[in-house]
């Protein structure tokens, strides 16, 4: 237990936490606004990774341009899903969960039929595949890049939801849909756009995770459960999700330091279950109605 | 005065069960294809799973996305028991442990050397798990989609642990006991009519038990809390106790299904804890009709039957079609095929007026 290994564990925790948060952010926005548990979120991440892969191999676009483009592509897919399916299920929360679960099955299987089950790889610029040695800790540049994008995503989301007219409308609809409607806010339009933004953020997450690991039709499932736990433990809001991701990242890193990665994952899950026993509303409760 | 829909008549319902099980009893009498018989026995396992989920989800409103946990724990318990039956005092350690470099039997495995104790544990461990997890969650009033997410999280956690504990569970390869289950001197050959009867008697007992539960006062309160938990609370009932109990009973049934599965296939692996398997259980119950015990079982038969009938080369497309079908059922037919039959019967009797109240989820009022 020297300073170096503790610092590197803390950095690893921050890095794990930022991955959680990148995966969870879109989910938190959709859940926080519309109360929809989007089980297809993992598959939207997967679609982001595949669209990045396609843009690189077919169009030859550089990685940095692929990231915003996956936001647009997956956001549009999310918009379609919301319009066609979810918009008619808003008063049936359990059925929304099931329907989006069906969507995830269809997306995963569709991608498997089109692209096959063999892994695909996303190319990254060479300077992102190096390591930076800071004396005490040795960090992968790509992990730092993920943290940086994570920060941008959080700031952009915060700005959109708390500093723009659109954000005021979203929060109005979240707090009281009928009252907002009586002030002329089209709530179903707000829901659609929010869903599209959440899906778009999943697309960005997909670009990053596709480059970090390999691209597979099943890659989404490994992120979605953790992303959900962040949202649930955080209490459904933006700030709660950030806090939960940061804390869970640190805890998992600490456990992984003592035991191994699998036990760390298992212990973190059990800890969240126990935590929710004593604080079912999550870390930061929205104060509004609990769904 | 409107006539009652025969679908809702309890006497007719018992009649339908009798016909269903009588038809099943005809199968082994009229068939001598051992392979097909074994496959039909596995359908019985799927039937028990769908039934257990229907009891918990359709009647209790508790969507359990991790039904595979109780099922898998039961299956592992049974497979461990069967594995230990082939070991003796001179050679007490299963071969895969020797490959993992163990020189003594792990303490967790020791009780499974006794067949009775092993089967008891195969049922008791998942039941106890459901009791503890259910009590933790329901006392905290975690319900609805949140509970579903937590069951999914536990499923995924247990899946990774069973893969990781290579020396105890043989990792992804799973446990494949070399011999059939021995109950005393009776050998339960998985390809025999004995094992077929074994599975379907379990299914019969579970169905009757589940039906009696739904007809009892306990079942009434379970259904009431599904409709409006807050109001049931105001009437002085401890809703968490009822939720935990129905969840645990459903888990016990899934564990029974797991035991049957292990002796039928002589194989368990972490894929029993795979999310896609638990999705299948939900799909069976949803397509058949979550609110109907019999239709949930039929849903399992229909979906699995279609899957094996269409064959492996068509499997990828089949899963895609199944996914679309599932979305359509959730969107347009939340009561599944059962709801369709109920409505049609109602129309038939009363001439155009639907009596079915359906079991659509009421929009949860804010607390």
Coordinates of N, CA and C in Angstrom, one line a residue, chain B residues 64 78 103 129 134 152 169 231 291 302-303 314-315 319 354:
Chain B
X64 N -40.4 -10.2 -12.5 CA -39.1 -10.8 -12.1 C -38.3 -11.1 -13.4
X78 N -29.0 -29.7 -8.1 CA -29.3 -31.0 -8.6 C -28.1 -31.6 -9.3
X103 N -7.0 -30.6 -4.1 CA -6.7 -31.9 -3.5 C -7.7 -32.3 -2.4
X129 N -32.7 -17.5 -0.9 CA -32.3 -16.3 -1.6 C -33.4 -15.4 -1.9
X134 N -36.1 -10.7 -1.6 CA -37.5 -10.1 -1.7 C -37.8 -9.3 -0.5
X152 N -32.6 -8.0 -12.4 CA -31.7 -8.2 -13.6 C -30.3 -8.0 -13.1
X169 N -17.4 -24.5 -9.9 CA -18.5 -24.7 -10.8 C -18.1 -25.1 -12.2
X231 N -53.8 1.3 -1.2 CA -55.1 1.1 -0.6 C -55.0 -0.1 0.3
X291 N -51.6 -13.3 -17.1 CA -52.7 -13.4 -16.1 C -53.3 -14.7 -16.0
X302 N -45.9 -23.2 -27.0 CA -46.0 -22.7 -28.4 C -44.7 -22.1 -28.8
X303 N -44.1 -21.2 -28.0 CA -42.8 -20.5 -28.4 C -41.7 -21.5 -28.6
X314 N -32.8 -21.7 -39.2 CA -33.7 -20.6 -39.2 C -33.7 -19.8 -37.9
X315 N -32.8 -20.2 -37.0 CA -32.9 -19.7 -35.6 C -32.7 -18.2 -35.5
X319 N -35.5 -15.6 -33.9 CA -35.4 -14.8 -32.7 C -35.9 -13.4 -33.1
X354 N -67.9 -7.1 -24.6 CA -66.8 -7.7 -24.0 C -66.9 -7.5 -22.5

